[in-house]
Short mmCIF file of N, CA and C in Angstrom, two decimals:
data_model
loop_
_atom_site.label_atom_id
_atom_site.label_comp_id
_atom_site.label_asym_id
_atom_site.label_seq_id
_atom_site.Cartn_x
_atom_site.Cartn_y
_atom_site.Cartn_z
N UNK A 1 3.24 0.93 14.85
CA UNK A 1 2.01 0.46 14.26
C UNK A 1 2.18 -1.02 13.99
N UNK A 2 1.19 -1.79 14.40
CA UNK A 2 1.19 -3.23 14.13
C UNK A 2 -0.25 -3.65 13.85
N UNK A 3 -0.39 -4.87 13.39
CA UNK A 3 -1.73 -5.36 13.05
C UNK A 3 -2.56 -5.66 14.30
N UNK A 4 -1.89 -6.17 15.33
CA UNK A 4 -2.56 -6.47 16.60
C UNK A 4 -1.61 -6.13 17.74
N UNK A 5 -2.15 -5.97 18.93
CA UNK A 5 -1.31 -5.67 20.10
C UNK A 5 -0.34 -6.82 20.37
N UNK A 6 -0.77 -8.05 20.15
CA UNK A 6 0.07 -9.20 20.45
C UNK A 6 1.14 -9.49 19.42
N UNK A 7 1.08 -8.84 18.27
CA UNK A 7 2.02 -9.19 17.20
C UNK A 7 3.45 -8.73 17.47
N UNK A 8 3.68 -7.87 18.43
CA UNK A 8 5.04 -7.42 18.73
C UNK A 8 5.56 -7.96 20.07
N UNK A 9 4.71 -8.61 20.83
CA UNK A 9 5.10 -9.02 22.18
C UNK A 9 6.19 -10.08 22.20
N UNK A 10 6.30 -10.91 21.17
CA UNK A 10 7.32 -11.95 21.16
C UNK A 10 8.68 -11.47 20.66
N UNK A 11 8.76 -10.24 20.22
CA UNK A 11 10.03 -9.69 19.74
C UNK A 11 10.44 -8.62 20.74
N UNK A 12 11.44 -8.94 21.54
CA UNK A 12 11.76 -8.10 22.70
C UNK A 12 12.01 -6.64 22.36
N UNK A 13 12.77 -6.35 21.30
CA UNK A 13 13.06 -4.96 20.98
C UNK A 13 11.78 -4.22 20.57
N UNK A 14 10.87 -4.89 19.86
CA UNK A 14 9.61 -4.24 19.49
C UNK A 14 8.71 -4.05 20.71
N UNK A 15 8.69 -5.03 21.59
CA UNK A 15 7.90 -4.90 22.82
C UNK A 15 8.43 -3.73 23.65
N UNK A 16 9.74 -3.59 23.73
CA UNK A 16 10.34 -2.47 24.47
C UNK A 16 9.97 -1.14 23.82
N UNK A 17 10.07 -1.06 22.49
CA UNK A 17 9.70 0.18 21.78
C UNK A 17 8.23 0.50 21.98
N UNK A 18 7.38 -0.52 21.93
CA UNK A 18 5.95 -0.31 22.13
C UNK A 18 5.68 0.24 23.53
N UNK A 19 6.40 -0.29 24.51
CA UNK A 19 6.23 0.21 25.88
C UNK A 19 6.71 1.64 26.04
N UNK A 20 7.78 1.99 25.36
CA UNK A 20 8.35 3.32 25.49
C UNK A 20 7.61 4.36 24.65
N UNK A 21 7.25 4.01 23.42
CA UNK A 21 6.69 5.00 22.49
C UNK A 21 5.20 4.82 22.21
N UNK A 22 4.67 3.67 22.57
CA UNK A 22 3.26 3.39 22.30
C UNK A 22 3.10 2.48 21.10
N UNK A 23 1.97 1.84 21.05
CA UNK A 23 1.66 0.91 19.97
C UNK A 23 0.23 1.16 19.54
N UNK A 24 0.04 1.30 18.26
CA UNK A 24 -1.30 1.47 17.71
C UNK A 24 -1.58 0.34 16.73
N UNK A 25 -2.83 -0.01 16.61
CA UNK A 25 -3.29 -1.03 15.66
C UNK A 25 -4.52 -0.48 14.95
N UNK A 26 -4.98 -1.15 13.90
CA UNK A 26 -6.21 -0.69 13.25
C UNK A 26 -7.42 -0.64 14.21
N UNK A 27 -7.36 -1.35 15.32
CA UNK A 27 -8.44 -1.34 16.30
C UNK A 27 -8.29 -0.23 17.35
N UNK A 28 -7.15 0.45 17.36
CA UNK A 28 -6.89 1.50 18.35
C UNK A 28 -7.69 2.75 18.07
N UNK A 29 -8.08 3.44 19.12
CA UNK A 29 -8.70 4.74 18.99
C UNK A 29 -7.60 5.78 18.91
N UNK A 30 -7.75 6.76 18.03
CA UNK A 30 -6.77 7.83 17.92
C UNK A 30 -5.44 7.40 17.33
N UNK A 31 -5.44 6.31 16.57
CA UNK A 31 -4.19 5.78 16.02
C UNK A 31 -3.60 6.66 14.93
N UNK A 32 -4.35 7.60 14.41
CA UNK A 32 -3.83 8.39 13.29
C UNK A 32 -3.27 9.73 13.72
N UNK A 33 -3.17 9.99 15.01
CA UNK A 33 -2.56 11.25 15.44
C UNK A 33 -1.08 11.21 15.09
N UNK A 34 -0.63 12.22 14.39
CA UNK A 34 0.77 12.28 13.99
C UNK A 34 1.61 12.96 15.04
N UNK A 35 2.81 13.30 14.67
CA UNK A 35 3.66 14.02 15.59
C UNK A 35 5.06 13.49 15.66
N UNK A 36 5.35 12.45 14.93
CA UNK A 36 6.70 11.92 14.96
C UNK A 36 6.84 10.74 14.03
N UNK A 37 8.04 10.18 14.01
CA UNK A 37 8.29 9.04 13.14
C UNK A 37 7.45 7.83 13.54
N UNK A 38 7.18 6.98 12.56
CA UNK A 38 6.34 5.81 12.78
C UNK A 38 7.07 4.58 12.23
N UNK A 39 7.03 3.50 13.00
CA UNK A 39 7.50 2.20 12.57
C UNK A 39 6.28 1.33 12.36
N UNK A 40 6.10 0.83 11.16
CA UNK A 40 4.99 -0.08 10.85
C UNK A 40 5.57 -1.48 10.69
N UNK A 41 5.19 -2.37 11.60
CA UNK A 41 5.73 -3.72 11.61
C UNK A 41 4.80 -4.68 10.88
N UNK A 42 5.26 -5.25 9.79
CA UNK A 42 4.54 -6.18 8.91
C UNK A 42 3.05 -5.83 8.77
N UNK A 43 2.77 -4.64 8.26
CA UNK A 43 1.39 -4.16 8.25
C UNK A 43 0.50 -4.81 7.19
N UNK A 44 -0.76 -4.93 7.54
CA UNK A 44 -1.80 -5.20 6.55
C UNK A 44 -2.05 -3.89 5.83
N UNK A 45 -2.90 -3.90 4.83
CA UNK A 45 -3.23 -2.65 4.15
C UNK A 45 -3.86 -1.65 5.12
N UNK A 46 -4.69 -2.12 6.04
CA UNK A 46 -5.33 -1.21 7.00
C UNK A 46 -4.30 -0.60 7.95
N UNK A 47 -3.38 -1.40 8.43
CA UNK A 47 -2.34 -0.88 9.33
C UNK A 47 -1.40 0.06 8.58
N UNK A 48 -1.12 -0.25 7.31
CA UNK A 48 -0.28 0.64 6.51
C UNK A 48 -0.96 1.98 6.32
N UNK A 49 -2.25 1.98 6.06
CA UNK A 49 -2.99 3.24 5.91
C UNK A 49 -2.89 4.08 7.18
N UNK A 50 -3.07 3.45 8.33
CA UNK A 50 -2.96 4.19 9.60
C UNK A 50 -1.54 4.72 9.81
N UNK A 51 -0.56 3.91 9.47
CA UNK A 51 0.83 4.33 9.63
C UNK A 51 1.15 5.52 8.73
N UNK A 52 0.68 5.47 7.50
CA UNK A 52 0.90 6.58 6.56
C UNK A 52 0.29 7.86 7.13
N UNK A 53 -0.93 7.77 7.63
CA UNK A 53 -1.60 8.94 8.19
C UNK A 53 -0.90 9.44 9.45
N UNK A 54 -0.46 8.52 10.30
CA UNK A 54 0.20 8.92 11.55
C UNK A 54 1.57 9.54 11.30
N UNK A 55 2.20 9.16 10.20
CA UNK A 55 3.55 9.65 9.91
C UNK A 55 3.56 10.95 9.11
N UNK A 56 2.41 11.48 8.77
CA UNK A 56 2.37 12.71 7.96
C UNK A 56 3.23 13.78 8.61
N UNK A 57 4.11 14.37 7.81
CA UNK A 57 4.99 15.41 8.32
C UNK A 57 6.23 14.86 9.00
N UNK A 58 6.39 13.55 9.01
CA UNK A 58 7.55 12.95 9.64
C UNK A 58 8.04 11.80 8.76
N UNK A 59 8.65 10.81 9.35
CA UNK A 59 9.17 9.69 8.57
C UNK A 59 8.42 8.41 8.90
N UNK A 60 8.45 7.50 7.93
CA UNK A 60 7.77 6.21 8.08
C UNK A 60 8.74 5.11 7.70
N UNK A 61 8.93 4.16 8.58
CA UNK A 61 9.75 2.99 8.32
C UNK A 61 8.80 1.79 8.33
N UNK A 62 8.82 1.00 7.27
CA UNK A 62 7.92 -0.14 7.16
C UNK A 62 8.75 -1.42 7.08
N UNK A 63 8.43 -2.37 7.97
CA UNK A 63 9.07 -3.68 7.94
C UNK A 63 8.11 -4.61 7.21
N UNK A 64 8.58 -5.13 6.08
CA UNK A 64 7.74 -5.99 5.25
C UNK A 64 7.67 -7.39 5.84
N UNK A 65 6.50 -7.97 5.77
CA UNK A 65 6.31 -9.34 6.21
C UNK A 65 5.92 -10.22 5.04
N UNK A 66 5.39 -11.38 5.35
CA UNK A 66 5.00 -12.32 4.31
C UNK A 66 3.57 -12.11 3.84
N UNK A 67 2.74 -11.52 4.66
CA UNK A 67 1.33 -11.38 4.34
C UNK A 67 1.03 -10.34 3.29
N UNK A 68 1.60 -9.15 3.40
CA UNK A 68 1.32 -8.05 2.48
C UNK A 68 2.64 -7.46 1.99
N UNK A 69 3.06 -7.82 0.79
CA UNK A 69 4.27 -7.19 0.24
C UNK A 69 4.09 -5.68 0.11
N UNK A 70 5.14 -4.93 0.31
CA UNK A 70 5.04 -3.47 0.26
C UNK A 70 5.86 -2.85 -0.88
N UNK A 71 6.28 -3.67 -1.83
CA UNK A 71 7.08 -3.17 -2.94
C UNK A 71 6.39 -2.08 -3.73
N UNK A 72 5.09 -2.20 -3.91
CA UNK A 72 4.34 -1.18 -4.64
C UNK A 72 4.33 0.14 -3.89
N UNK A 73 4.11 0.08 -2.58
CA UNK A 73 4.14 1.30 -1.76
C UNK A 73 5.54 1.92 -1.83
N UNK A 74 6.57 1.08 -1.69
CA UNK A 74 7.94 1.58 -1.71
C UNK A 74 8.26 2.26 -3.04
N UNK A 75 7.79 1.69 -4.14
CA UNK A 75 8.02 2.30 -5.46
C UNK A 75 7.28 3.63 -5.57
N UNK A 76 6.07 3.68 -5.07
CA UNK A 76 5.26 4.90 -5.18
C UNK A 76 5.86 6.06 -4.42
N UNK A 77 6.44 5.79 -3.26
CA UNK A 77 6.99 6.87 -2.43
C UNK A 77 8.50 7.01 -2.58
N UNK A 78 9.06 6.20 -3.48
CA UNK A 78 10.51 6.19 -3.71
C UNK A 78 11.26 5.96 -2.40
N UNK A 79 10.82 4.92 -1.69
CA UNK A 79 11.40 4.58 -0.39
C UNK A 79 12.82 4.05 -0.55
N UNK A 80 13.59 4.22 0.49
CA UNK A 80 14.94 3.68 0.54
C UNK A 80 14.91 2.36 1.28
N UNK A 81 15.57 1.35 0.74
CA UNK A 81 15.69 0.05 1.40
C UNK A 81 16.78 0.19 2.45
N UNK A 82 16.42 0.13 3.71
CA UNK A 82 17.39 0.35 4.78
C UNK A 82 18.37 -0.80 4.93
N UNK A 83 18.07 -1.97 4.34
CA UNK A 83 19.01 -3.08 4.40
C UNK A 83 20.13 -2.92 3.40
N UNK A 84 19.87 -2.16 2.32
CA UNK A 84 20.90 -1.98 1.30
C UNK A 84 21.31 -0.52 1.11
N UNK A 85 20.48 0.40 1.59
CA UNK A 85 20.75 1.82 1.39
C UNK A 85 20.39 2.30 0.00
N UNK A 86 19.78 1.44 -0.78
CA UNK A 86 19.43 1.76 -2.16
C UNK A 86 17.97 2.20 -2.26
N UNK A 87 17.68 3.09 -3.20
CA UNK A 87 16.28 3.45 -3.45
C UNK A 87 15.56 2.30 -4.15
N UNK A 88 14.25 2.37 -4.17
CA UNK A 88 13.46 1.38 -4.89
C UNK A 88 13.83 1.41 -6.36
N UNK A 89 13.75 0.26 -7.00
CA UNK A 89 14.02 0.20 -8.43
C UNK A 89 12.98 1.02 -9.17
N UNK A 90 13.41 1.79 -10.18
CA UNK A 90 12.45 2.58 -10.95
C UNK A 90 11.53 1.66 -11.77
N UNK A 91 10.31 2.10 -11.94
CA UNK A 91 9.33 1.34 -12.72
C UNK A 91 9.40 1.75 -14.19
N UNK A 92 8.97 0.85 -15.04
CA UNK A 92 8.89 1.15 -16.47
C UNK A 92 7.91 2.30 -16.67
N UNK A 93 8.24 3.25 -17.54
CA UNK A 93 7.35 4.40 -17.77
C UNK A 93 5.92 4.01 -18.17
N UNK A 94 5.76 2.96 -18.96
CA UNK A 94 4.42 2.53 -19.37
C UNK A 94 3.62 2.04 -18.17
N UNK A 95 4.28 1.37 -17.24
CA UNK A 95 3.59 0.90 -16.03
C UNK A 95 3.19 2.08 -15.16
N UNK A 96 4.10 3.04 -14.99
CA UNK A 96 3.79 4.23 -14.19
C UNK A 96 2.60 4.97 -14.79
N UNK A 97 2.58 5.10 -16.11
CA UNK A 97 1.47 5.78 -16.78
C UNK A 97 0.15 5.05 -16.51
N UNK A 98 0.17 3.73 -16.58
CA UNK A 98 -1.05 2.95 -16.31
C UNK A 98 -1.48 3.11 -14.85
N UNK A 99 -0.53 3.06 -13.94
CA UNK A 99 -0.86 3.19 -12.51
C UNK A 99 -1.42 4.57 -12.20
N UNK A 100 -0.84 5.59 -12.80
CA UNK A 100 -1.35 6.95 -12.57
C UNK A 100 -2.75 7.11 -13.16
N UNK A 101 -3.02 6.46 -14.29
CA UNK A 101 -4.38 6.48 -14.85
C UNK A 101 -5.36 5.78 -13.93
N UNK A 102 -4.94 4.67 -13.35
CA UNK A 102 -5.79 3.98 -12.37
C UNK A 102 -6.14 4.90 -11.22
N UNK A 103 -5.14 5.59 -10.70
CA UNK A 103 -5.36 6.50 -9.57
C UNK A 103 -6.33 7.61 -9.96
N UNK A 104 -6.21 8.13 -11.16
CA UNK A 104 -7.12 9.18 -11.64
C UNK A 104 -8.57 8.72 -11.55
N UNK A 105 -8.84 7.47 -11.87
CA UNK A 105 -10.21 6.96 -11.86
C UNK A 105 -10.61 6.36 -10.51
N UNK A 106 -9.76 6.48 -9.51
CA UNK A 106 -10.03 5.87 -8.21
C UNK A 106 -10.60 6.81 -7.18
N UNK A 107 -11.19 7.94 -7.60
CA UNK A 107 -11.67 8.91 -6.62
C UNK A 107 -12.78 8.35 -5.74
N UNK A 108 -13.46 7.32 -6.17
CA UNK A 108 -14.47 6.66 -5.32
C UNK A 108 -13.98 5.28 -4.88
N UNK A 109 -12.69 5.10 -4.86
CA UNK A 109 -12.11 3.83 -4.41
C UNK A 109 -12.47 2.67 -5.32
N UNK A 110 -12.69 2.96 -6.59
CA UNK A 110 -13.06 1.94 -7.57
C UNK A 110 -14.29 1.16 -7.13
N UNK A 111 -15.17 1.85 -6.40
CA UNK A 111 -16.38 1.21 -5.90
C UNK A 111 -17.59 1.45 -6.77
N UNK A 112 -17.55 2.47 -7.62
CA UNK A 112 -18.68 2.74 -8.50
C UNK A 112 -18.45 2.06 -9.85
N UNK A 113 -19.50 1.92 -10.62
CA UNK A 113 -19.42 1.21 -11.90
C UNK A 113 -18.43 1.85 -12.86
N UNK A 114 -18.46 3.18 -12.96
CA UNK A 114 -17.55 3.87 -13.88
C UNK A 114 -16.09 3.62 -13.49
N UNK A 115 -15.76 3.76 -12.22
CA UNK A 115 -14.39 3.53 -11.77
C UNK A 115 -13.95 2.10 -12.03
N UNK A 116 -14.83 1.15 -11.80
CA UNK A 116 -14.50 -0.26 -12.06
C UNK A 116 -14.24 -0.49 -13.54
N UNK A 117 -15.10 0.06 -14.38
CA UNK A 117 -14.93 -0.12 -15.83
C UNK A 117 -13.62 0.48 -16.32
N UNK A 118 -13.29 1.67 -15.83
CA UNK A 118 -12.04 2.31 -16.25
C UNK A 118 -10.83 1.51 -15.76
N UNK A 119 -10.91 1.00 -14.53
CA UNK A 119 -9.82 0.19 -14.00
C UNK A 119 -9.65 -1.07 -14.84
N UNK A 120 -10.75 -1.72 -15.19
CA UNK A 120 -10.67 -2.93 -16.02
C UNK A 120 -10.04 -2.62 -17.38
N UNK A 121 -10.43 -1.51 -17.95
CA UNK A 121 -9.91 -1.11 -19.26
C UNK A 121 -8.40 -0.88 -19.19
N UNK A 122 -7.94 -0.15 -18.17
CA UNK A 122 -6.52 0.15 -18.02
C UNK A 122 -5.73 -1.11 -17.72
N UNK A 123 -6.23 -1.92 -16.80
CA UNK A 123 -5.52 -3.13 -16.40
C UNK A 123 -5.45 -4.15 -17.53
N UNK A 124 -6.49 -4.23 -18.36
CA UNK A 124 -6.50 -5.19 -19.47
C UNK A 124 -5.38 -4.91 -20.46
N UNK A 125 -4.92 -3.67 -20.53
CA UNK A 125 -3.84 -3.31 -21.45
C UNK A 125 -2.45 -3.64 -20.89
N UNK A 126 -2.38 -3.90 -19.60
CA UNK A 126 -1.09 -4.25 -19.00
C UNK A 126 -0.75 -5.71 -19.27
N UNK A 127 0.52 -6.01 -19.46
CA UNK A 127 0.91 -7.42 -19.56
C UNK A 127 0.53 -8.14 -18.26
N UNK A 128 0.21 -9.40 -18.37
CA UNK A 128 -0.25 -10.20 -17.23
C UNK A 128 0.73 -10.12 -16.03
N UNK A 129 2.03 -10.14 -16.32
CA UNK A 129 3.02 -10.13 -15.23
C UNK A 129 3.06 -8.81 -14.48
N UNK A 130 2.50 -7.75 -15.05
CA UNK A 130 2.45 -6.45 -14.37
C UNK A 130 1.14 -6.25 -13.62
N UNK A 131 0.26 -7.21 -13.66
CA UNK A 131 -1.03 -7.11 -12.96
C UNK A 131 -0.97 -7.79 -11.59
N UNK A 132 0.02 -7.45 -10.82
CA UNK A 132 0.18 -8.02 -9.49
C UNK A 132 -0.72 -7.24 -8.52
N UNK A 133 -1.76 -7.88 -8.00
CA UNK A 133 -2.72 -7.15 -7.16
C UNK A 133 -2.10 -6.55 -5.91
N UNK A 134 -1.16 -7.25 -5.28
CA UNK A 134 -0.54 -6.73 -4.06
C UNK A 134 0.36 -5.54 -4.36
N UNK A 135 1.14 -5.63 -5.45
CA UNK A 135 2.01 -4.52 -5.83
C UNK A 135 1.19 -3.29 -6.17
N UNK A 136 0.15 -3.47 -6.96
CA UNK A 136 -0.67 -2.34 -7.38
C UNK A 136 -1.42 -1.73 -6.19
N UNK A 137 -1.91 -2.58 -5.29
CA UNK A 137 -2.59 -2.06 -4.09
C UNK A 137 -1.63 -1.21 -3.26
N UNK A 138 -0.42 -1.68 -3.07
CA UNK A 138 0.57 -0.89 -2.33
C UNK A 138 0.92 0.40 -3.03
N UNK A 139 1.02 0.36 -4.35
CA UNK A 139 1.36 1.56 -5.12
C UNK A 139 0.29 2.63 -4.94
N UNK A 140 -0.98 2.25 -5.11
CA UNK A 140 -2.03 3.26 -5.02
C UNK A 140 -2.15 3.80 -3.59
N UNK A 141 -1.83 2.98 -2.60
CA UNK A 141 -1.82 3.49 -1.22
C UNK A 141 -0.69 4.49 -1.03
N UNK A 142 0.44 4.23 -1.65
CA UNK A 142 1.56 5.17 -1.59
C UNK A 142 1.22 6.50 -2.24
N UNK A 143 0.24 6.49 -3.12
CA UNK A 143 -0.20 7.71 -3.79
C UNK A 143 -1.45 8.30 -3.17
N UNK A 144 -1.84 7.81 -1.98
CA UNK A 144 -2.92 8.45 -1.24
C UNK A 144 -4.26 7.74 -1.22
N UNK A 145 -4.38 6.60 -1.85
CA UNK A 145 -5.65 5.88 -1.82
C UNK A 145 -5.81 5.15 -0.48
N UNK A 146 -7.03 4.84 -0.13
CA UNK A 146 -7.33 4.15 1.12
C UNK A 146 -7.12 2.65 0.99
N UNK A 147 -7.02 1.98 2.13
CA UNK A 147 -6.93 0.52 2.13
C UNK A 147 -8.19 -0.09 1.51
N UNK A 148 -9.34 0.51 1.79
CA UNK A 148 -10.60 0.02 1.22
C UNK A 148 -10.56 0.10 -0.30
N UNK A 149 -10.13 1.23 -0.84
CA UNK A 149 -10.01 1.38 -2.28
C UNK A 149 -9.00 0.41 -2.87
N UNK A 150 -7.86 0.24 -2.19
CA UNK A 150 -6.83 -0.68 -2.67
C UNK A 150 -7.38 -2.10 -2.73
N UNK A 151 -8.19 -2.48 -1.76
CA UNK A 151 -8.78 -3.82 -1.77
C UNK A 151 -9.80 -3.96 -2.90
N UNK A 152 -10.56 -2.90 -3.16
CA UNK A 152 -11.48 -2.92 -4.30
C UNK A 152 -10.70 -3.16 -5.59
N UNK A 153 -9.59 -2.47 -5.73
CA UNK A 153 -8.77 -2.60 -6.93
C UNK A 153 -8.17 -4.00 -7.02
N UNK A 154 -7.75 -4.55 -5.91
CA UNK A 154 -7.24 -5.93 -5.90
C UNK A 154 -8.29 -6.90 -6.43
N UNK A 155 -9.53 -6.72 -6.00
CA UNK A 155 -10.62 -7.60 -6.45
C UNK A 155 -10.84 -7.49 -7.96
N UNK A 156 -10.74 -6.29 -8.48
CA UNK A 156 -10.88 -6.07 -9.93
C UNK A 156 -9.76 -6.80 -10.66
N UNK A 157 -8.55 -6.69 -10.15
CA UNK A 157 -7.39 -7.33 -10.78
C UNK A 157 -7.55 -8.85 -10.75
N UNK A 158 -7.99 -9.37 -9.62
CA UNK A 158 -8.16 -10.83 -9.49
C UNK A 158 -9.14 -11.37 -10.52
N UNK A 159 -10.17 -10.61 -10.82
CA UNK A 159 -11.17 -11.04 -11.81
C UNK A 159 -10.59 -11.08 -13.22
N UNK A 160 -9.55 -10.29 -13.48
CA UNK A 160 -8.92 -10.26 -14.80
C UNK A 160 -7.90 -11.37 -15.00
N UNK A 161 -7.52 -12.02 -13.95
CA UNK A 161 -6.46 -13.04 -14.03
C UNK A 161 -6.94 -14.30 -14.65
#
């Protein structure tokens, strides 16, 4: 899984893997068919969502890039860092409680007025340094929210900053 077809062509090993196993992007048709392990190369939120869906019942390896940090997703799914062999650092219990409350009110992707109000209320109680929009977006995606919902939540967080 990559953001675009051209994003792996300059890296020979990725181009070889794409040729052998296939390459899907958010623009691909049928990109969410599962059936085996998935490698997501520097995904956007949309590509990460497709990779998560395609990897259901198998394994998912995500290579983080500069555009979209994936620390929140890694924390949510308790991912292992393959460069160190270590699991993600555990989150503070108060932060986990706030994030789980956010997810509870995100059934409409924080797109309705009630969901937005509840998200603002929960986020306002978090210390400013814990209101990282990219981390929180990745976390809620790791817990099953859509890229669209995660982006809605990012916008809410940005307004609180």
